[in-house]
mmCIF file of N, CA and C in Angstrom:
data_model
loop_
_atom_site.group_PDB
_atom_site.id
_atom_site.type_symbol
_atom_site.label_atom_id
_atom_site.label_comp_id
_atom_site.label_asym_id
_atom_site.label_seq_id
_atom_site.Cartn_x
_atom_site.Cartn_y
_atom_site.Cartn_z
ATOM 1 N N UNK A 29 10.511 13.939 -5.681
ATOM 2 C CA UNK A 29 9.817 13.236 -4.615
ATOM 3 C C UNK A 29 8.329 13.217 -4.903
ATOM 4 N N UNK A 30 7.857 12.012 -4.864
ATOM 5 C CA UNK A 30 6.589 11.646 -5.207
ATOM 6 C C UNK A 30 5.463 12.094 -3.712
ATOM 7 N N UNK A 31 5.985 11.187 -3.076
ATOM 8 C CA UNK A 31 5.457 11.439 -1.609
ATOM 9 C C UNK A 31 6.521 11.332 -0.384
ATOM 10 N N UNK A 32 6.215 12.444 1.126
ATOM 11 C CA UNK A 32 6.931 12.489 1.630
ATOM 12 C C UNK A 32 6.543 12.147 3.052
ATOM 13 N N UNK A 33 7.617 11.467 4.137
ATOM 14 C CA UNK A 33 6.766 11.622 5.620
ATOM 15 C C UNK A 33 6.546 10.205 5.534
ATOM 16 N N UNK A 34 6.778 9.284 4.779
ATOM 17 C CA UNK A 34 5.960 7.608 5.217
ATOM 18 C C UNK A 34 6.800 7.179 6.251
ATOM 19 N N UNK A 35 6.113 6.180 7.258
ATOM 20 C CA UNK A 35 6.473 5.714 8.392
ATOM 21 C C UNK A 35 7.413 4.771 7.740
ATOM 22 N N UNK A 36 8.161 4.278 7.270
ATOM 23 C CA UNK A 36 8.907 2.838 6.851
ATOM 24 C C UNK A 36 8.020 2.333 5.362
ATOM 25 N N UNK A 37 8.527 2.819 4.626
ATOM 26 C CA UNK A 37 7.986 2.198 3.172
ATOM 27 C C UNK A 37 8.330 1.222 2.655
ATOM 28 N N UNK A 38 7.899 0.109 2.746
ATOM 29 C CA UNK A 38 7.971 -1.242 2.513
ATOM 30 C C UNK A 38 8.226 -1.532 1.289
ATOM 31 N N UNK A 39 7.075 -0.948 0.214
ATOM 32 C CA UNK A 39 6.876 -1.835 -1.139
ATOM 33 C C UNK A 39 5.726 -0.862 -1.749
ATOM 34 N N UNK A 40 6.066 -0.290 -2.966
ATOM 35 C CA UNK A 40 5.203 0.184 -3.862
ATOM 36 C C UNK A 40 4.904 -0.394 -5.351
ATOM 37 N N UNK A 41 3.653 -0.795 -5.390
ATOM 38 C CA UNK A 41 3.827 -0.968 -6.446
ATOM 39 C C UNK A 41 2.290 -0.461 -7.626
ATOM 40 N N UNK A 42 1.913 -0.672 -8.722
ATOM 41 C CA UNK A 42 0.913 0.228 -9.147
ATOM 42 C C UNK A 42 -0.047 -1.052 -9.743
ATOM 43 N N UNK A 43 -1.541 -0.933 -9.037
ATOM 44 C CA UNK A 43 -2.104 -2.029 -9.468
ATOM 45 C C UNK A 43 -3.040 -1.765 -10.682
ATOM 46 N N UNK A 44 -3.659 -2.886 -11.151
ATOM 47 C CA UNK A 44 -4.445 -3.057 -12.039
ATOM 48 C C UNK A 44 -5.138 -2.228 -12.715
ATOM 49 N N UNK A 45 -5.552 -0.595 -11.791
ATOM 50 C CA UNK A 45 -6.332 0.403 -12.208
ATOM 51 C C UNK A 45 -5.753 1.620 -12.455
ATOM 52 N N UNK A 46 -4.192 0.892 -12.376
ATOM 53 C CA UNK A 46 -3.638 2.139 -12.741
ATOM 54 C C UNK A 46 -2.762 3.181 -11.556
ATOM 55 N N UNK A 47 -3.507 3.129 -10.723
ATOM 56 C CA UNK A 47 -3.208 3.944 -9.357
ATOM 57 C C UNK A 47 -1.596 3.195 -8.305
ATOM 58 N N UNK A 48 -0.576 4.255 -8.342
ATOM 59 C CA UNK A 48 0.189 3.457 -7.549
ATOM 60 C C UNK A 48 -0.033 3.178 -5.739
ATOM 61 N N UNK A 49 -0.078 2.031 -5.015
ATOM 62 C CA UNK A 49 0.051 1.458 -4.366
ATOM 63 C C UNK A 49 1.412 1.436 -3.182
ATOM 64 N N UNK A 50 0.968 1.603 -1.899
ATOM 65 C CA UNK A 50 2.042 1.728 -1.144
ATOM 66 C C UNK A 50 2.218 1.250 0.269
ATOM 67 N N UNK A 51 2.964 0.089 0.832
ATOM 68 C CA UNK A 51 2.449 -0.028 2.159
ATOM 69 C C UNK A 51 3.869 0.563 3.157
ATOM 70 N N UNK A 52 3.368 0.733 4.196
ATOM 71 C CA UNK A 52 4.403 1.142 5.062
ATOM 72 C C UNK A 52 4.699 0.098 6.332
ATOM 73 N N UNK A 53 5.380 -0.266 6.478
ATOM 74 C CA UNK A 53 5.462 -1.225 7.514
ATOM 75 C C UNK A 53 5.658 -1.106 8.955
ATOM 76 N N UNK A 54 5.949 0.769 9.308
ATOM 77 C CA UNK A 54 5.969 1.364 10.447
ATOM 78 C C UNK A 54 4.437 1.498 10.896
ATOM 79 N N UNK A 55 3.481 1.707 10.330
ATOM 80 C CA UNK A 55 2.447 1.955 10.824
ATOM 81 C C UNK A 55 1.632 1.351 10.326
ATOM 82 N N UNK A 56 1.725 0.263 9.621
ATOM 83 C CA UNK A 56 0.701 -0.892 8.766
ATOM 84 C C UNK A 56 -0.050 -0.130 7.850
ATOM 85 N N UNK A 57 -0.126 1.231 6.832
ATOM 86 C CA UNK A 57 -1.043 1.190 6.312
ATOM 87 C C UNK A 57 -0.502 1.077 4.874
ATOM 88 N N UNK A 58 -1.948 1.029 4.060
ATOM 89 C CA UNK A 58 -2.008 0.884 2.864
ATOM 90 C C UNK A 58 -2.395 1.553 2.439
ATOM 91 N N UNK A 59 -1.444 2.782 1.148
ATOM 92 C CA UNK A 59 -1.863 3.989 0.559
ATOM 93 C C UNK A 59 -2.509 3.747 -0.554
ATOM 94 N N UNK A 60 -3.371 4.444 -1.258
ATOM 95 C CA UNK A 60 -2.912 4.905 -2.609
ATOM 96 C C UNK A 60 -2.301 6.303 -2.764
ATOM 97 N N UNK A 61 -1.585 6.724 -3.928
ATOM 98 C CA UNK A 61 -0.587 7.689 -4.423
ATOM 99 C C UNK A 61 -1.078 8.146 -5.241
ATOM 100 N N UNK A 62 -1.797 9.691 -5.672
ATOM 101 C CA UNK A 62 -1.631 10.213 -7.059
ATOM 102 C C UNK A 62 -0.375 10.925 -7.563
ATOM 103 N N UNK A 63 0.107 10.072 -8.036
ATOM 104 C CA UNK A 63 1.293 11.192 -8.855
ATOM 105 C C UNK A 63 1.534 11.898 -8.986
ATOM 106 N N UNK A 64 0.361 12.454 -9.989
ATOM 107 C CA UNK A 64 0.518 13.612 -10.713
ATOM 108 C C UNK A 64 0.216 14.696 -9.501
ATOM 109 N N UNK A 65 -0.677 14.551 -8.691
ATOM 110 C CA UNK A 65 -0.598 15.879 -7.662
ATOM 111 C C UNK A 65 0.144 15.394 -6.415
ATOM 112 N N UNK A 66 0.653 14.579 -6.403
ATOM 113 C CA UNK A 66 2.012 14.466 -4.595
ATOM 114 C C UNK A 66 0.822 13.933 -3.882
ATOM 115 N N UNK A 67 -0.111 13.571 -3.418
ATOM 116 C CA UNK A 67 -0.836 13.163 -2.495
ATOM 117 C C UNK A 67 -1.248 11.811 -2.468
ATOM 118 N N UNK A 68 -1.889 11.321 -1.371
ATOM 119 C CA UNK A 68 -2.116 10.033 -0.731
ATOM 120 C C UNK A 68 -3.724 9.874 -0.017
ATOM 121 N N UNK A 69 -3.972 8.685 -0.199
ATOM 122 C CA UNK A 69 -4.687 8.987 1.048
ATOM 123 C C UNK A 69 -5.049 7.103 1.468
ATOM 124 N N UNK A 70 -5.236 7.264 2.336
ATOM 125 C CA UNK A 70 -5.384 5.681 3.291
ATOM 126 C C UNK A 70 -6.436 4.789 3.020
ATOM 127 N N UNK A 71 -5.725 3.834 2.471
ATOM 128 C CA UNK A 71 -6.858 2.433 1.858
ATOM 129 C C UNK A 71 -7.055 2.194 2.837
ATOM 130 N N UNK A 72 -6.666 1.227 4.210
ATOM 131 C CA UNK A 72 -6.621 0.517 4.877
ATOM 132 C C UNK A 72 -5.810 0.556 6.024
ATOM 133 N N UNK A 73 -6.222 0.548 7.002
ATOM 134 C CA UNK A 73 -5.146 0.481 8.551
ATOM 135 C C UNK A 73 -5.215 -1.223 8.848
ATOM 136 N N UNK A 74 -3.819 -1.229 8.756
ATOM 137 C CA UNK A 74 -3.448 -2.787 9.430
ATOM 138 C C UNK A 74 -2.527 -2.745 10.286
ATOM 139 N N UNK A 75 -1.892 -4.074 10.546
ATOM 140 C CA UNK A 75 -1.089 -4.120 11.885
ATOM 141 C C UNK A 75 0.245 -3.286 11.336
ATOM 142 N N UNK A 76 1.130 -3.032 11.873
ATOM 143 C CA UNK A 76 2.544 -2.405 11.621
ATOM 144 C C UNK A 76 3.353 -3.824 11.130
ATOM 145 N N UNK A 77 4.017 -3.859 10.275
ATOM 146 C CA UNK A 77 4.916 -4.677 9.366
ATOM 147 C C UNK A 77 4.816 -5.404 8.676
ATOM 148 N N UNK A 78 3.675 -4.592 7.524
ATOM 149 C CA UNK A 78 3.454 -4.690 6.300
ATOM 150 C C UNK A 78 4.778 -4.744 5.389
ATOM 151 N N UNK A 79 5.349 -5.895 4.343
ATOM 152 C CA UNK A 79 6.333 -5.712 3.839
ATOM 153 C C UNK A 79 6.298 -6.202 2.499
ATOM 154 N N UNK A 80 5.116 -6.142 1.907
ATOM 155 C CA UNK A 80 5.129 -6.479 0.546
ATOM 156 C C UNK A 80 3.199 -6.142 -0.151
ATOM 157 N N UNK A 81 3.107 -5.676 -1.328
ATOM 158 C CA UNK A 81 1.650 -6.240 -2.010
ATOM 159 C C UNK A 81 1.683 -6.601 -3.362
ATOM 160 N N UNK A 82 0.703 -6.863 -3.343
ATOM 161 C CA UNK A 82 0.304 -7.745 -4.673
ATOM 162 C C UNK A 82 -1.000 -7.115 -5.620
ATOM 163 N N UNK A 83 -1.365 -6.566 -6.620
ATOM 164 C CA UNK A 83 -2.496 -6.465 -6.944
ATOM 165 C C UNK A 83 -3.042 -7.998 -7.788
ATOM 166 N N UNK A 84 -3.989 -8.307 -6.779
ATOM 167 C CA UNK A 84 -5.016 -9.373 -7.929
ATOM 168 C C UNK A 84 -5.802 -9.203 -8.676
ATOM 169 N N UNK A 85 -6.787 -7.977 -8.161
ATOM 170 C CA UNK A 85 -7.641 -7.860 -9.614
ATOM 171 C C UNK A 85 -7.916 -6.551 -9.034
ATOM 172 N N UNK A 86 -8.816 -5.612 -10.015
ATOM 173 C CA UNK A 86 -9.167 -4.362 -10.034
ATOM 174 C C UNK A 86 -9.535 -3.649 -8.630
ATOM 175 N N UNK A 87 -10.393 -4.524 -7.594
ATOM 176 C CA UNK A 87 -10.531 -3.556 -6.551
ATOM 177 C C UNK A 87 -9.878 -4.720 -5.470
ATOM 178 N N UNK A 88 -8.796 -5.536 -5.206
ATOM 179 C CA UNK A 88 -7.880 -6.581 -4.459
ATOM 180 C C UNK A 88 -6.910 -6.182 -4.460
ATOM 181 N N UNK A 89 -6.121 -6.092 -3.378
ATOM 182 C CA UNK A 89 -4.533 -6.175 -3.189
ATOM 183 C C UNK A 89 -4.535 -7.377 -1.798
ATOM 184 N N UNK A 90 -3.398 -7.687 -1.759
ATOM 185 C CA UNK A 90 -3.083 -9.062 -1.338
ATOM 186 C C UNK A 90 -1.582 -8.355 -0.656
ATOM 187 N N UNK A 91 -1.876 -8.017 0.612
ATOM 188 C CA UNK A 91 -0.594 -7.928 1.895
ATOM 189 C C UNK A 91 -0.094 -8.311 2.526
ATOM 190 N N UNK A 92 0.947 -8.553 2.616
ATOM 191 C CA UNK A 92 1.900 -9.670 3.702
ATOM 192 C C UNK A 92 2.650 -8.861 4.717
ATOM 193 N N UNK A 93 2.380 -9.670 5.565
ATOM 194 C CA UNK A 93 3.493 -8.753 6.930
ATOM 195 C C UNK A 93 3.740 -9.676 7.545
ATOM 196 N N UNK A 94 4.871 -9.090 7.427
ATOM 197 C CA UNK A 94 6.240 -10.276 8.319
ATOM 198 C C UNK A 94 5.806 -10.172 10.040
ATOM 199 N N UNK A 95 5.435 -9.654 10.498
ATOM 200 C CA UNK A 95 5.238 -9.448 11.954
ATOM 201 C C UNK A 95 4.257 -10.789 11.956
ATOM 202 N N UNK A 96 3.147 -10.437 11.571
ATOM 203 C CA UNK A 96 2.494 -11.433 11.414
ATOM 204 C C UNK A 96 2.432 -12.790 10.929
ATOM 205 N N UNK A 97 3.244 -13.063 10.017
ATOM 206 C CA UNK A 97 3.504 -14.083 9.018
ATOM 207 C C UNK A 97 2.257 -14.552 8.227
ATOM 208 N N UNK A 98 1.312 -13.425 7.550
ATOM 209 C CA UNK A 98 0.477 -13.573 7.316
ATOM 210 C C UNK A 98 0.026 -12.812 5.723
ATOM 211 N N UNK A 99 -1.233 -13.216 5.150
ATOM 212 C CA UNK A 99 -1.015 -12.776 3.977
ATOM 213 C C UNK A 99 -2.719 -12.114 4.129
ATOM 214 N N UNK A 100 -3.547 -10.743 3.936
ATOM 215 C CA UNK A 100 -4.723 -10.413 3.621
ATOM 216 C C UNK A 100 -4.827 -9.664 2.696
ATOM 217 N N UNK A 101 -6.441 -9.971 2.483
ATOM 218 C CA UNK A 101 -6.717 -9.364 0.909
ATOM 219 C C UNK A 101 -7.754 -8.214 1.649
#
């Protein structure tokens, strides 16, 4: 187990800099993950039902939530 306790984990994925990426769709946020030590900590608070990201470029990710039907960077 990488990380434990997420509200509804939507979609992880590891962007551009390397760092993996994580949104939860129970509580809208957007992690980053270090691996190698188990921990997290909070990019971004958004609405709850976050269900997908995207990395575009080095400091961009691109989030969609279905609640919303909406896409932010």
């Amino acid at each position: 187990t990488i990380i434990a306790g997420l509200k509804t984990p939507a979609a992880a994925k590891f962007g551009l800099d390397g760092k993996l990426y994580v949104v939860t769709a129970g509580d809208g946020v957007l992690l980053q993950v270090d691996v190698k030590k188990k921990t997290s900590r909070k990019v971004v608070q958004l609405k709850s039902g976050l269900d997908n990201l995207l990395p575009l470029h080095a400091d961009t990710m691109l989030v969609a939530s279905l609640t919303d039907n909406s896409i932010v960077a």
